[in-house]
Amino acid sequence: MLRQNFLIILVLFGMVLSGLIYMNNNQSSCKQKIIERVHIKPKWKLKNYGLRSSPGFVYQQPSVLIGRTDVASVTSWLAPIVWEGTFDATLIDFIYKKQNLTIATTVFALGKYTRFLKDFLESAEQHYFVGFRVHYYLFTDQPEAVPEVKMGENHILTIRKVPSLNRWQDISMGRMDILEKLIENELAGEADYIFCLDVDTKFYGRWSVESLGRLVGVIHPWFFEAPRHLFTYERRPESLAYISEGEGDYYFTGAAFGGSLEDVLHLTKTCREQMNIDAANSIEAVWHEESHLNKYFLYNKPSKLLSPEYLWRNINAGASQIKTIRFSHVAKNNADVRPNP
C-alpha cells in the first residue's frame, strides 16, 4: 500500500514538474519575442512627434474668417497649398526647431551649368532653411569649377563628381537614378527631408519649414492659371508617363520637389523604372522626368503643394496672385548652356 501511494505521489510530482518546465519555457519564449520587437529600429530618421508649441509663446491669433481670397489654399484632397499669407513664419519656425531636423538638398551642375552655382549657393545661404540644418549634395562633372561660398551655421556642402553626358535630356533623366541611390545608400538615418532643386535658379525670399511634408510638389509657374487640357502632359499612350486628356490635377515642375526620404525614394524609384521601360521601348516622354513626375503625382497625391512663389519665372511678367517671389529660374540662353540644345 505504501509503495502504491509513493508511486502515485511520484507521478503527480512529475506532472507538476513538467508543467512548471513548460510554463517557464513558454514565458522565456514570450520574453524573447518581446525583446526582439523592442530592439527593432526604424529605417528612417523622420521625427515628427506632432506640431507642438509651448506655454507662454506669443504669436498672432489665427482666423477662420480672414485669409487669402484670391487663391485656393487647399486642394480637393485637403492638402494645403502654401502661399504668402497662409502661414505664420514665427510660429512654425518655433514649432519645427523643436524637432531638430536635417534637410538634405540635391543640385546638379554639369557642363556650362556650373556658371549658375555661385548665385544659387549664395542666395540659398541667405534664404533657404536659415537656422536649420541643411546638407547640400552637389553633383557635377567639374568639381574644380565649384565656387567657394561661405556656408552658414549647420549648413554643409558635399561635392560629388559624376560623368559628363552629351545630351541635356540624359542629364535631366539621370537625376532620378542618382537620387534613388543617394537616399537608399546614404541618407537613411542622416536626414529627415530632402528637396531636389535645379541649379539655374536663384532665391529671393524665404523658403523654410512651411514647405515640409511627406510628399511635396511645386506648381509650375507657366500653368497655374491654365485648364488641364492645356497642360503639357505626355499624351502618347505608348509611354508610361501617359495622362489622358480628361485627367490631371495641377501641372508640377520637375525643377523642385521633395518630401520625406521614404516618400521621395518611392517617387524616384518609380520614375526611374518607368523611364527605363520607356527607353527599352524606344520612347522618351515629352518633358522627360518631369512628365513621369506628373504621372506619379496624379496617382500619388502630394501631401503639400507649394505655390509658384516657390519657382517663379524671371523671363516672364508678374501675376497679381504672386505677392512675393521666393525662388525663380534665371534668364538664360538654352542653346548656349545645353550640350545638346
XYZ file of C-alpha atoms in Angstrom:
341
model
C 0.000 0.000 0.000
C 2.787 2.412 0.943
C 4.586 1.547 -2.241
C 1.463 2.254 -4.303
C 0.959 5.650 -2.603
C 4.628 6.513 -3.186
C 4.269 5.763 -6.902
C 1.127 7.928 -7.131
C 2.919 10.830 -5.381
C 5.928 10.391 -7.675
C 3.724 10.516 -10.796
C 1.912 13.627 -9.533
C 5.234 15.321 -8.745
C 6.490 14.529 -12.221
C 3.364 16.036 -13.773
C 3.693 19.222 -11.722
C 7.405 19.499 -12.566
C 6.714 19.043 -16.279
C 4.048 21.755 -16.139
C 6.437 24.180 -14.439
C 9.141 23.483 -17.008
C 6.642 24.045 -19.862
C 5.404 27.317 -18.367
C 8.966 28.542 -17.823
C 9.963 27.733 -21.405
C 6.826 29.393 -22.770
C 7.434 32.553 -20.715
C 11.067 32.646 -21.843
C 9.934 32.354 -25.446
C 7.433 35.201 -24.996
C 10.050 37.359 -23.320
C 12.464 36.698 -26.153
C 9.870 37.721 -28.719
C 9.096 40.918 -26.824
C 12.786 41.786 -26.549
C 13.265 41.210 -30.268
C 10.402 43.574 -31.125
C 11.636 46.276 -28.752
C 15.070 46.363 -30.396
C 13.840 46.801 -33.981
C 14.997 50.238 -35.130
C 13.126 52.309 -37.715
C 14.913 52.779 -41.029
C 14.028 56.443 -41.432
C 15.095 59.352 -39.289
C 11.851 61.353 -39.599
C 10.923 62.557 -36.109
C 7.572 64.306 -36.408
C 6.027 63.992 -32.960
C 3.261 66.426 -33.812
C 3.247 70.192 -34.177
C 3.975 71.068 -30.564
C 4.141 74.609 -29.229
C 4.892 75.770 -25.651
C 3.103 77.726 -22.931
C 3.872 81.433 -22.981
C 4.911 81.624 -26.640
C 3.125 84.637 -28.141
C 2.028 84.857 -31.782
C -0.801 86.392 -33.793
C -4.204 84.763 -33.338
C -5.205 82.744 -36.424
C -8.587 83.315 -38.049
C -11.065 81.064 -39.816
C -12.674 84.108 -41.486
C -9.766 86.195 -42.739
C -7.184 84.963 -45.250
C -6.307 84.812 -48.941
C -9.412 85.106 -51.091
C -7.677 85.396 -54.463
C -6.171 81.905 -54.471
C -7.045 78.378 -53.346
C -5.152 77.389 -50.201
C -6.248 73.733 -50.109
C -6.681 71.005 -52.744
C -9.739 68.824 -53.308
C -7.964 66.054 -51.354
C -7.361 68.508 -48.460
C -3.639 69.072 -48.970
C -2.504 72.639 -48.162
C -1.256 74.932 -50.934
C 1.354 77.288 -49.489
C 1.107 80.971 -50.432
C 2.256 84.144 -48.759
C -0.384 84.959 -46.163
C -1.336 81.349 -45.387
C 1.146 80.693 -42.547
C 2.750 82.384 -39.542
C 6.527 82.105 -40.035
C 7.289 82.923 -36.398
C 5.037 80.159 -35.106
C 6.053 77.389 -37.477
C 9.779 78.140 -37.067
C 9.323 77.821 -33.303
C 7.448 74.528 -33.687
C 9.892 72.893 -36.101
C 13.032 73.992 -34.259
C 11.963 71.589 -31.514
C 12.228 68.691 -33.962
C 15.982 69.066 -34.601
C 15.607 68.481 -38.338
C 18.135 67.950 -41.121
C 17.141 68.801 -44.700
C 19.164 67.152 -47.467
C 19.186 69.166 -50.701
C 20.456 67.981 -54.078
C 21.556 70.096 -57.026
C 23.141 69.082 -60.350
C 25.605 71.307 -62.235
C 27.091 69.671 -65.314
C 28.908 71.317 -68.200
C 28.199 75.027 -68.556
C 25.573 74.889 -65.822
C 28.360 75.413 -63.287
C 28.043 79.138 -64.110
C 24.812 79.209 -62.065
C 26.329 77.762 -58.892
C 27.539 80.978 -57.298
C 24.161 82.720 -57.396
C 22.346 79.549 -56.380
C 24.512 78.845 -53.320
C 24.950 82.441 -52.175
C 21.238 83.184 -52.416
C 20.376 79.878 -50.732
C 22.546 80.799 -47.778
C 20.529 83.995 -47.398
C 17.043 82.482 -47.677
C 16.944 78.663 -47.628
C 16.147 76.990 -44.274
C 18.056 79.651 -42.363
C 18.573 78.479 -38.785
C 18.050 74.803 -39.627
C 20.498 72.035 -40.526
C 20.991 71.718 -44.292
C 23.270 69.311 -46.154
C 23.704 70.222 -49.822
C 24.764 67.418 -52.181
C 26.204 68.940 -55.349
C 26.677 66.606 -58.323
C 28.991 67.927 -61.013
C 31.431 66.797 -63.698
C 33.700 69.763 -62.853
C 34.444 69.889 -59.115
C 37.196 72.416 -59.790
C 34.592 74.889 -61.107
C 32.602 74.958 -57.856
C 32.959 78.453 -56.333
C 33.912 78.989 -52.715
C 30.809 80.061 -50.849
C 30.719 80.622 -47.115
C 28.225 78.233 -45.538
C 26.014 79.373 -42.690
C 25.865 77.685 -39.301
C 24.878 73.998 -39.583
C 24.960 74.166 -43.398
C 27.274 71.709 -45.192
C 28.203 71.337 -48.857
C 29.322 67.940 -50.190
C 30.604 67.771 -53.792
C 30.232 64.543 -55.781
C 31.814 64.012 -59.185
C 29.640 62.414 -61.861
C 30.356 61.635 -65.535
C 29.670 64.169 -68.267
C 26.820 63.446 -70.667
C 26.277 64.587 -74.246
C 22.521 65.198 -74.083
C 20.841 67.521 -71.581
C 17.858 65.166 -71.662
C 20.058 62.357 -70.312
C 21.385 64.655 -67.602
C 17.844 65.553 -66.627
C 16.519 61.995 -66.593
C 19.630 60.568 -64.926
C 18.940 62.521 -61.757
C 16.251 60.089 -60.608
C 18.716 57.191 -60.535
C 21.312 59.196 -58.589
C 18.719 60.466 -56.104
C 17.388 56.954 -55.535
C 20.861 55.615 -54.733
C 21.750 58.593 -52.520
C 18.652 58.156 -50.372
C 18.875 54.392 -50.193
C 22.615 54.113 -49.513
C 23.463 57.227 -47.500
C 20.643 59.355 -46.193
C 18.539 56.925 -44.162
C 19.178 57.865 -40.553
C 21.086 61.006 -41.590
C 18.325 63.371 -42.765
C 14.621 63.897 -42.212
C 13.572 65.519 -45.501
C 15.028 66.036 -48.948
C 14.485 68.635 -51.676
C 15.730 68.294 -55.251
C 16.325 71.671 -56.925
C 17.500 72.928 -60.326
C 20.752 74.910 -60.341
C 19.764 77.572 -62.918
C 17.768 79.308 -60.222
C 18.098 81.916 -57.506
C 16.472 82.508 -54.113
C 14.859 85.886 -53.475
C 12.881 85.194 -50.312
C 12.215 82.779 -47.500
C 11.996 79.053 -48.253
C 11.813 77.178 -44.977
C 9.834 74.745 -42.818
C 6.457 75.825 -44.225
C 7.464 73.718 -47.256
C 7.935 70.451 -45.349
C 5.627 67.493 -45.916
C 5.713 63.799 -46.716
C 5.401 64.406 -50.472
C 5.770 67.948 -51.817
C 5.191 69.228 -55.350
C 5.664 72.751 -56.721
C 3.011 74.122 -59.081
C 4.573 75.106 -62.422
C 4.550 78.904 -62.964
C 3.504 78.599 -66.612
C 0.341 76.623 -65.919
C -1.077 77.646 -62.540
C -3.914 79.554 -64.237
C -4.424 77.098 -67.117
C -7.139 74.428 -67.572
C -5.903 70.831 -67.576
C -6.343 70.287 -71.311
C -3.534 72.829 -71.874
C -1.086 71.039 -69.579
C 1.908 69.628 -71.444
C 1.467 66.107 -70.088
C 2.724 63.148 -72.081
C -0.240 62.344 -74.335
C 1.092 59.251 -76.128
C -0.322 56.026 -74.652
C 2.891 54.215 -75.593
C 4.725 55.987 -72.752
C 4.312 55.071 -69.096
C 4.124 58.827 -68.409
C 0.849 58.979 -70.371
C -2.008 61.042 -68.921
C -5.274 61.215 -70.859
C -6.991 64.478 -71.827
C -9.644 64.182 -69.131
C -7.226 63.658 -66.249
C -4.952 65.894 -64.229
C -4.942 67.997 -61.070
C -2.122 70.525 -61.439
C 0.977 70.696 -63.614
C 4.058 70.264 -61.403
C 7.564 71.440 -62.214
C 10.432 68.968 -62.282
C 12.778 71.743 -61.112
C 11.754 71.454 -57.461
C 10.168 68.638 -55.468
C 10.751 66.929 -52.152
C 9.394 65.344 -49.010
C 10.347 62.671 -46.521
C 13.151 60.314 -47.502
C 10.825 57.328 -47.726
C 8.309 59.080 -49.956
C 10.898 60.634 -52.280
C 12.690 57.291 -52.558
C 9.472 55.686 -53.786
C 8.935 58.560 -56.226
C 12.445 58.412 -57.706
C 12.443 54.628 -57.930
C 9.079 54.579 -59.707
C 10.055 57.302 -62.176
C 13.430 55.681 -62.862
C 11.842 52.281 -63.521
C 9.232 53.765 -65.844
C 11.820 55.779 -67.792
C 13.888 52.610 -68.227
C 10.873 50.752 -69.609
C 10.122 53.645 -71.968
C 13.752 53.640 -73.131
C 13.590 49.900 -73.803
C 10.543 50.612 -75.973
C 12.362 53.442 -77.802
C 10.191 56.215 -76.402
C 11.139 59.331 -74.438
C 8.436 61.312 -72.650
C 7.844 64.815 -73.968
C 9.275 66.528 -70.872
C 11.447 63.648 -69.724
C 11.491 63.113 -65.938
C 9.023 65.988 -65.431
C 6.434 64.037 -67.420
C 6.962 60.966 -65.235
C 6.879 63.133 -62.101
C 3.458 64.486 -63.110
C 2.184 60.959 -63.745
C 3.413 59.939 -60.296
C 1.768 62.924 -58.577
C -1.528 62.224 -60.346
C -1.893 58.845 -58.636
C 0.213 59.514 -55.536
C -1.261 62.809 -54.355
C 1.214 65.258 -52.783
C 0.582 65.923 -49.095
C 1.561 69.574 -49.602
C 1.734 71.822 -52.659
C 3.949 74.872 -52.967
C 2.570 77.769 -54.980
C 4.502 79.296 -57.917
C 6.149 81.606 -55.344
C 8.490 78.625 -54.870
C 9.508 78.537 -58.518
C 8.758 81.678 -60.480
C 9.902 82.774 -63.963
C 12.275 85.689 -64.265
C 11.729 85.665 -68.009
C 8.023 86.430 -67.811
C 5.684 89.107 -66.471
C 4.329 89.066 -62.942
C 0.898 87.956 -61.767
C -1.404 89.591 -59.238
C -1.576 86.407 -57.153
C 2.195 86.377 -56.567
C 2.766 88.580 -53.513
C 6.387 87.515 -53.101
C 8.953 85.614 -55.186
C 10.898 83.104 -53.116
C 12.723 81.099 -55.786
C 12.938 81.604 -59.524
C 14.532 80.338 -62.691
C 17.025 82.825 -64.078
C 17.007 84.013 -67.666
C 19.379 82.047 -69.885
C 20.060 81.102 -73.478
C 19.380 77.355 -73.637
C 21.442 76.965 -76.821
C 24.419 78.460 -75.005
C 24.384 76.288 -71.879
C 22.959 72.953 -73.007
C 25.325 70.355 -74.517
C 22.607 69.388 -76.970
C 20.018 72.177 -77.466
